[in-house]
Coordinates of C-alpha atoms and ligand atoms in Angstrom, one line a residue:
M1 CA 112.0 68.2 92.0
D2 CA 112.8 69.1 95.6
I3 CA 110.2 69.0 98.4
F4 CA 110.2 70.1 102.0
V5 CA 109.4 67.6 104.7
I6 CA 108.4 69.3 108.0
Q7 CA 107.7 67.7 111.4
G8 CA 105.6 70.4 112.9
G9 CA 104.6 71.5 116.4
R10 CA 108.0 72.6 117.6
R11 CA 108.6 76.0 119.2
L12 CA 111.2 78.0 117.3
D13 CA 113.9 79.8 119.4
G14 CA 117.1 81.7 118.6
T15 CA 118.6 84.2 116.2
V16 CA 118.7 84.1 112.5
R17 CA 120.2 86.6 110.0
V18 CA 118.1 88.1 107.2
S19 CA 119.4 88.1 103.7
G20 CA 119.7 90.9 101.2
A21 CA 116.4 91.9 99.5
K22 CA 115.7 90.1 96.2
N23 CA 113.4 93.0 95.1
A24 CA 116.2 95.5 95.7
V25 CA 118.9 93.5 94.0
L26 CA 116.9 93.0 90.8
P27 CA 116.6 96.7 89.9
L28 CA 120.2 97.3 90.9
M29 CA 121.3 94.6 88.4
A30 CA 119.1 96.2 85.7
A31 CA 120.7 99.6 86.6
S32 CA 124.1 98.3 85.7
I33 CA 123.0 98.6 82.0
L34 CA 123.1 102.4 82.5
A35 CA 126.7 102.6 83.7
D36 CA 130.0 103.2 82.0
G37 CA 131.8 100.9 84.4
P38 CA 131.2 97.8 86.5
I39 CA 128.6 97.7 89.2
E40 CA 129.1 95.5 92.3
I41 CA 126.0 94.7 94.4
A42 CA 127.1 93.6 97.9
G43 CA 124.9 91.4 100.1
T44 CA 123.3 89.6 97.2
P45 CA 121.4 86.5 98.2
R46 CA 121.7 83.2 96.3
L47 CA 118.3 83.0 94.6
R48 CA 116.9 81.7 91.4
D49 CA 115.4 85.1 90.3
I50 CA 118.8 86.7 90.7
S51 CA 120.6 84.1 88.6
T52 CA 117.8 84.4 86.0
L53 CA 118.4 88.1 85.6
G54 CA 122.2 87.4 85.6
K55 CA 121.6 85.1 82.6
L56 CA 119.5 87.7 80.8
L57 CA 122.2 90.4 81.2
A58 CA 124.9 87.8 80.1
H59 CA 122.7 87.0 77.0
M60 CA 122.8 90.7 76.2
G61 CA 126.6 90.7 76.4
A62 CA 127.3 91.8 79.9
S63 CA 129.8 90.0 82.0
V64 CA 128.2 88.8 85.3
E65 CA 130.1 87.1 88.1
T66 CA 129.7 86.3 91.8
V67 CA 132.5 87.5 94.0
G68 CA 133.3 87.0 97.7
D69 CA 132.2 89.7 100.1
G70 CA 134.7 90.6 102.8
G71 CA 134.7 87.3 104.6
D72 CA 131.3 87.5 106.2
G73 CA 130.0 84.7 104.0
R74 CA 127.8 87.0 101.9
E75 CA 128.2 87.4 98.2
A76 CA 128.4 90.2 95.8
V77 CA 127.4 90.2 92.2
R78 CA 129.7 92.1 89.8
I79 CA 128.3 93.2 86.4
D80 CA 130.4 94.7 83.7
P81 CA 128.0 96.2 81.1
S82 CA 130.6 97.2 78.6
G83 CA 130.0 94.2 76.3
I84 CA 126.2 94.8 75.9
R85 CA 125.5 94.7 72.2
N86 CA 122.2 92.9 72.0
P87 CA 119.4 94.8 73.8
E88 CA 117.0 91.9 73.7
A89 CA 115.2 89.9 76.3
P90 CA 113.9 86.6 74.9
Y91 CA 110.7 84.8 75.9
D92 CA 112.5 81.9 77.5
L93 CA 114.0 84.2 80.2
V94 CA 111.2 86.7 80.6
K95 CA 108.5 83.9 81.0
T96 CA 110.2 82.6 84.2
M97 CA 110.5 86.0 85.8
R98 CA 108.4 89.1 85.2
A99 CA 111.0 91.4 86.8
S100 CA 113.0 91.0 83.5
V101 CA 110.8 94.0 82.4
L102 CA 113.2 96.1 84.6
V103 CA 115.8 96.1 81.7
L104 CA 113.4 98.0 79.4
G105 CA 114.0 101.6 80.8
P106 CA 117.8 101.2 81.2
L107 CA 118.2 99.7 77.7
V108 CA 116.3 102.4 75.9
A109 CA 118.0 105.1 77.9
R110 CA 121.6 103.8 77.3
H111 CA 121.3 102.0 74.0
G112 CA 118.4 103.8 72.3
R113 CA 116.5 100.6 71.8
A114 CA 115.1 97.5 73.5
R115 CA 113.2 94.5 72.4
I116 CA 111.8 92.4 75.2
S117 CA 109.3 89.6 75.2
L118 CA 106.0 90.9 76.7
P119 CA 105.5 89.3 80.1
G120 CA 102.2 87.4 80.2
G121 CA 100.1 87.1 83.3
C122 CA 101.4 85.1 86.2
A123 CA 100.0 83.0 88.9
I124 CA 99.1 85.9 91.1
G125 CA 97.4 88.1 88.5
A126 CA 97.3 89.6 85.0
R127 CA 100.1 92.2 85.9
P128 CA 100.1 94.4 82.8
I129 CA 103.0 96.8 82.0
D130 CA 101.0 99.6 80.5
Q131 CA 102.3 102.1 83.1
H132 CA 105.9 101.3 82.2
L133 CA 105.1 101.8 78.5
K134 CA 103.1 104.9 79.0
G135 CA 105.9 106.5 81.0
L136 CA 108.6 105.7 78.5
S137 CA 106.4 107.1 75.7
L138 CA 106.0 110.3 77.7
L139 CA 109.8 110.5 77.8
G140 CA 109.7 110.3 74.0
A141 CA 110.3 106.6 73.3
K142 CA 108.3 104.9 70.5
A143 CA 106.9 101.6 71.5
S144 CA 105.3 99.0 69.3
L145 CA 104.2 95.4 69.7
S146 CA 105.1 92.6 67.4
E147 CA 105.2 88.8 67.7
G148 CA 104.8 89.0 71.5
Y149 CA 107.7 91.4 71.8
V150 CA 107.7 95.1 72.9
E151 CA 110.0 97.1 70.7
I152 CA 111.0 100.5 72.0
E153 CA 113.2 103.1 70.5
A154 CA 114.4 106.6 71.2
S155 CA 117.5 108.5 70.1
R156 CA 117.6 110.4 73.4
L157 CA 114.8 110.4 76.0
S158 CA 113.6 113.8 77.2
G159 CA 112.3 114.6 80.7
A160 CA 108.6 114.8 81.2
V161 CA 105.9 114.6 83.9
V162 CA 104.7 111.1 84.4
Y163 CA 101.6 110.4 86.5
F164 CA 101.1 106.7 87.3
D165 CA 97.5 105.6 87.4
M166 CA 98.4 103.2 90.3
K167 CA 101.4 102.7 92.5
T168 CA 103.7 100.4 90.6
V169 CA 107.0 99.3 92.1
T170 CA 108.9 98.1 89.0
G171 CA 107.1 100.8 86.9
T172 CA 108.5 103.5 89.2
E173 CA 111.9 101.9 89.1
N174 CA 111.9 101.5 85.3
L175 CA 111.0 105.2 84.8
M176 CA 113.5 106.4 87.4
M177 CA 116.3 104.5 85.7
A178 CA 115.3 105.7 82.2
A179 CA 115.1 109.3 83.4
T180 CA 118.6 109.4 84.8
L181 CA 120.1 109.7 81.3
A182 CA 117.2 111.7 79.7
K183 CA 117.6 115.3 78.6
G184 CA 116.0 117.6 81.2
T185 CA 113.9 117.0 84.2
T186 CA 111.4 114.1 84.8
V187 CA 108.8 114.2 87.6
L188 CA 107.3 110.9 88.6
K189 CA 103.9 111.5 90.3
N190 CA 102.0 108.9 92.4
A191 CA 105.4 107.1 92.6
A192 CA 105.8 103.9 94.6
Q193 CA 107.4 104.6 98.0
E194 CA 108.9 101.1 98.8
P195 CA 112.3 100.9 100.5
E196 CA 113.5 99.0 97.4
V197 CA 112.7 102.1 95.3
C198 CA 114.8 104.2 97.8
C199 CA 117.7 101.6 97.6
L200 CA 117.7 102.0 93.8
A201 CA 117.6 105.8 94.0
G202 CA 120.6 105.7 96.5
A203 CA 122.6 103.5 94.1
L204 CA 121.8 105.6 91.1
R205 CA 122.9 108.7 93.0
S206 CA 126.2 107.1 93.8
M207 CA 126.6 106.4 90.1
G208 CA 126.2 110.2 89.5
A209 CA 122.4 110.5 88.9
D210 CA 120.5 113.6 90.2
I211 CA 117.5 112.3 92.0
E212 CA 115.4 113.6 94.9
G213 CA 112.1 112.7 96.6
E214 CA 112.4 108.9 96.7
G215 CA 110.3 107.6 99.6
S216 CA 107.6 110.2 98.9
D217 CA 105.0 109.9 96.1
E218 CA 106.9 112.4 93.9
I219 CA 110.4 111.7 92.6
V220 CA 112.3 114.3 90.6
V221 CA 115.1 113.1 88.3
R222 CA 117.4 115.6 86.4
G223 CA 119.1 113.9 83.5
V224 CA 122.9 113.6 83.4
P225 CA 125.1 112.7 80.4
A226 CA 126.6 109.5 81.9
L227 CA 126.7 107.3 85.0
R228 CA 129.7 105.6 86.5
G229 CA 130.2 102.1 88.0
V230 CA 129.9 101.7 91.8
R231 CA 129.7 99.2 94.6
H232 CA 126.4 99.3 96.5
E233 CA 125.2 97.5 99.6
V234 CA 121.7 96.1 99.2
I235 CA 119.1 96.6 101.9
P236 CA 117.9 93.7 104.1
D237 CA 114.9 91.7 102.9
R238 CA 111.8 93.0 104.8
I239 CA 109.6 90.3 103.4
E240 CA 112.0 87.5 104.4
A241 CA 112.4 89.1 107.8
S242 CA 108.6 89.3 108.3
T243 CA 108.3 85.6 107.3
L244 CA 110.9 84.6 109.8
L245 CA 109.2 86.6 112.6
L246 CA 105.9 85.0 111.7
A247 CA 107.6 81.6 112.0
G248 CA 108.5 82.6 115.5
A249 CA 105.0 83.9 116.3
I250 CA 103.1 81.0 114.8
T251 CA 105.1 78.4 116.8
G252 CA 104.7 80.4 120.1
G253 CA 108.5 80.9 120.0
D254 CA 111.2 83.5 120.7
V255 CA 113.0 84.5 117.5
T256 CA 115.3 87.4 116.7
V257 CA 115.9 88.4 113.1
S258 CA 119.3 90.1 113.0
G259 CA 119.8 92.7 110.3
A260 CA 116.1 93.4 110.0
V261 CA 115.2 97.1 109.8
P262 CA 112.1 97.7 111.9
S263 CA 111.2 101.0 110.4
A264 CA 110.7 99.3 107.0
M265 CA 108.3 96.8 108.6
D266 CA 106.0 99.0 110.7
A267 CA 102.7 97.6 109.3
V268 CA 103.7 93.9 109.8
L269 CA 105.2 94.6 113.3
Q270 CA 102.1 96.4 114.4
K271 CA 99.8 93.6 113.3
L272 CA 102.0 91.1 115.0
A273 CA 101.7 93.1 118.2
E274 CA 97.9 93.5 117.9
S275 CA 97.8 89.7 117.6
G276 CA 99.3 89.3 121.0
A277 CA 103.0 88.7 120.0
E278 CA 105.6 90.8 121.9
I279 CA 107.7 92.7 119.5
S280 CA 111.0 94.4 120.5
T281 CA 113.7 96.2 118.7
V282 CA 117.0 94.8 119.8
P283 CA 120.5 96.1 118.7
G284 CA 120.8 95.2 115.0
G285 CA 117.5 93.4 114.7
V286 CA 113.9 92.7 115.7
R287 CA 112.7 90.1 118.2
V288 CA 109.3 88.4 118.5
R289 CA 108.0 86.4 121.4
R290 CA 104.6 84.9 121.9
E291 CA 103.3 83.0 124.9
G292 CA 99.5 83.7 125.0
P293 CA 96.8 82.9 122.4
I294 CA 96.9 84.4 118.9
R295 CA 94.3 87.2 118.7
S296 CA 92.6 87.3 115.4
V297 CA 93.2 90.7 113.6
N298 CA 92.1 92.1 110.2
V299 CA 94.6 93.0 107.5
E300 CA 94.3 94.8 104.2
T301 CA 97.2 94.9 101.8
S302 CA 98.2 98.2 100.2
P303 CA 101.3 99.9 98.7
Y304 CA 104.1 100.8 101.1
P305 CA 103.9 101.9 103.9
G306 CA 100.7 99.7 104.0
F307 CA 100.6 96.0 104.8
P308 CA 102.7 94.3 102.0
T309 CA 100.9 92.0 99.6
D310 CA 104.1 89.8 99.8
V311 CA 103.3 89.0 103.5
Q312 CA 99.5 88.5 103.1
A313 CA 99.7 84.7 102.6
Q314 CA 102.1 84.2 105.5
F315 CA 99.9 86.3 107.8
M316 CA 96.9 84.4 106.8
A317 CA 98.5 81.1 107.8
Y318 CA 99.1 82.7 111.2
M319 CA 95.5 83.9 111.5
C320 CA 94.3 80.3 110.8
L321 CA 95.2 79.7 114.5
G322 CA 93.6 82.9 115.8
D323 CA 91.1 83.0 118.6
G324 CA 88.2 84.5 116.5
F325 CA 87.5 85.8 113.0
S326 CA 90.1 87.6 110.9
I327 CA 89.3 89.4 107.6
V328 CA 92.2 89.4 105.1
R329 CA 91.7 91.7 102.1
E330 CA 94.0 91.7 99.1
T331 CA 93.9 94.9 97.1
I332 CA 97.1 94.6 95.0
F333 CA 96.8 91.4 93.0
E334 CA 93.5 89.7 91.9
N335 CA 94.6 86.1 92.3
R336 CA 96.6 85.9 95.5
F337 CA 94.6 83.5 97.5
M338 CA 96.0 80.3 96.1
H339 CA 97.3 79.2 99.4
V340 CA 93.7 79.1 100.8
A341 CA 92.8 75.7 99.2
E342 CA 96.0 74.1 100.6
L343 CA 95.6 75.6 104.1
R344 CA 92.0 74.2 104.1
R345 CA 93.5 70.8 103.6
M346 CA 95.3 71.2 106.9
G347 CA 92.0 72.0 108.7
A348 CA 91.9 75.8 108.3
R349 CA 88.5 77.4 108.0
I350 CA 88.6 80.1 105.4
D351 CA 85.8 81.5 103.2
V352 CA 86.8 83.6 100.2
S353 CA 84.6 86.1 98.5
G354 CA 86.2 88.2 95.8
N355 CA 89.3 89.8 97.2
T356 CA 88.3 89.1 100.8
A357 CA 89.0 86.0 103.0
A358 CA 87.2 85.4 106.2
V359 CA 89.4 83.2 108.4
K360 CA 87.8 81.5 111.4
G361 CA 90.6 80.5 113.8
V362 CA 90.9 76.8 114.7
S363 CA 92.8 75.4 117.8
A364 CA 95.2 73.4 115.7
L365 CA 96.1 72.6 112.0
S366 CA 97.2 69.1 111.0
G367 CA 100.2 68.1 108.8
A368 CA 99.3 67.3 105.2
P369 CA 100.9 67.0 101.7
L370 CA 100.7 70.4 100.1
M371 CA 101.3 72.0 96.7
A372 CA 103.2 75.3 96.5
T373 CA 101.8 77.6 93.8
D374 CA 103.8 80.8 94.0
L375 CA 106.6 82.3 96.0
R376 CA 104.8 83.8 98.9
A377 CA 102.0 81.1 99.0
S378 CA 104.8 78.5 99.4
A379 CA 106.1 80.4 102.5
S380 CA 102.7 80.4 104.0
L381 CA 102.4 76.7 103.7
V382 CA 105.8 76.2 105.3
L383 CA 104.7 78.4 108.3
A384 CA 101.5 76.4 108.6
G385 CA 103.5 73.2 108.5
L386 CA 105.8 74.4 111.3
A387 CA 102.9 75.0 113.5
A388 CA 100.9 71.8 112.7
P389 CA 101.6 68.6 114.6
G390 CA 102.4 65.8 112.3
T391 CA 104.2 65.7 108.9
T392 CA 103.7 68.3 106.2
E393 CA 105.2 67.9 102.8
V394 CA 105.4 71.0 100.6
L395 CA 105.8 70.1 96.9
R396 CA 107.1 72.3 94.1
I397 CA 109.3 74.4 96.3
Y398 CA 111.1 75.7 93.3
H399 CA 108.6 78.6 93.7
L400 CA 110.1 79.2 97.2
D401 CA 113.7 79.0 95.9
R402 CA 113.0 82.1 93.7
G403 CA 112.9 84.3 96.8
Y404 CA 114.1 82.6 100.0
E405 CA 117.8 81.8 100.5
S406 CA 118.3 78.5 102.4
L407 CA 115.0 78.8 104.2
E408 CA 115.2 75.3 105.5
N409 CA 118.7 75.9 107.0
K410 CA 117.6 79.2 108.6
L411 CA 114.5 77.5 110.2
S412 CA 116.5 74.4 111.3
S413 CA 119.0 76.7 113.1
L414 CA 116.0 77.9 115.1
G415 CA 115.0 74.4 116.1
A416 CA 112.6 73.5 113.3
C417 CA 112.5 70.0 111.9
I418 CA 112.5 70.7 108.2
S419 CA 114.5 69.0 105.4
R420 CA 114.8 69.3 101.7
V421 CA 114.5 66.0 99.9
K422 CA 114.3 64.9 96.3
E423 CA 110.9 63.7 95.2
Ligands
LIG501 N1 100.0 97.3 87.3 C1 99.3 97.7 86.2 N2 100.0 98.2 85.2 C2 101.4 98.4 85.2 C3 102.0 98.0 86.4 C4 101.3 97.5 87.5 O1 98.1 97.5 86.1 O2 102.0 98.9 84.3 C5 99.2 96.7 88.5 C6 99.6 95.3 88.8 O3 98.9 94.4 87.9 C7 99.2 95.2 90.2 C8 99.6 96.6 90.8 O4 99.6 97.4 89.7 O5 97.9 95.0 90.4 C9 100.9 96.7 91.5 O6 101.9 96.0 90.8 P1 103.4 96.5 90.8 O7 103.8 97.0 89.5 O8 103.7 97.3 92.0 O9 104.1 95.1 91.0 P2 105.5 94.7 90.4 O10 106.4 95.9 90.4 O11 105.4 93.8 89.2 C10 106.7 94.3 92.7 C11 107.4 93.1 93.4 C12 106.4 92.1 93.8 C13 105.4 92.7 94.7 C14 104.7 94.0 94.1 C15 103.8 94.7 95.0 C16 109.6 93.2 92.3 C17 110.6 92.5 91.4 N3 108.4 92.6 92.5 O12 106.1 93.7 91.6 O13 107.1 91.0 94.4 O14 104.4 91.8 95.1 O15 105.8 94.9 93.6 O16 104.5 95.2 96.1 O17 109.9 94.2 93.0 C18 107.4 88.8 95.2 O18 108.6 89.2 95.6 O19 106.9 87.7 95.6 C19 106.7 89.7 94.4 C20 105.6 89.3 93.6

């Protein structure tokens, strides 16, 4: 198993390019199931979650290949869904990635049936899929549970009004995809507003779907008889961009993330500015600089456009070095403080009560051996390691490899001393 070894305490400086958004690529890959022709997703990062979904689509009969992308070093994934005969997602693939549930809506809409292993809980919480199933049932699908699998069938889905009990990103995406081929009009109320939902809506529209309202909390989808193949450019990863900016801020550095879209990151950029970092929008990117102390600020996660749960752990690492008290409240997932115990081992002072962490800033953290527990928690440990004098080893970085493309190379290019070694 690979680990990261970090010699911390160096100021990061320079420009780094953001990759395409994992959480935008995954629904686009699932949307390929709906099409009559091949889909090409440009700007796809090389990540484990993306190859896992590729394997799942191949298991169902699709042909999935990686192709070059116009000479800029970025890749595209090309999926030809015409060979799909087996609308099943087995446990072995679903258990490693919950986003596999995204194939449910497209399969039932295009093939009339789906059988997918029910995803269990995961490290960050219970994460049920009741809203996905409720929505598909409202569209006329019959869902049943047997031997740990969800089986769902419908001859043709029919449009309906679906009210989500809570904002769910993949739930909204699943229903939006299913509704594209349904008979009649579907209205998704209390829909998720994330940029990744908008990216999917844009791609579906290029495929011939009739969708409006994405980005608001009500999305209207008028069903069409068929969708065609397209090439679609994926949006930049706002979570990776936020993590890289935090790497600049936590080390008192000067970092520009090229390709980052500031309007998709308002909540994070504002908190960085409140903490005393200087944020500026530069042509084609965002720059962060910090010279003075880190001011402790409070953050509370909430659905977009609120502060993203996927940046909570990284921001908490930053607050560990704040000049006072910071309250970090997690409202999306019930178990997303697993980085706390590891940060404490570096000298952080954090008390947790329920979904709230009180972080008392310390003047310095110290390097330590650490265990990564989930994707974003791993990133927070890397940030803390970059700021802490001494050596930090981050174990189990396979979690990090699910969602960050060559993070060690990107950070090294900014002057960090970080290497990947075999344990
Ligand atoms: N929920 C339910 N029932 C449902 C669906 C969701 O109770 O049917 C609950 C969840 O348990 C959670 C809340 O609703 O408490 C929100 O979950 P959501 O469905 O929005 O999460 P998701 O779609 O499974 C996506 C991202 C996550 C990100 C969350 C929140 C993808 C592939 N995953 O997950 O990304 O944290 O939205 O923004 O888009 C990550 O990249 O590290 C990651 C975990």
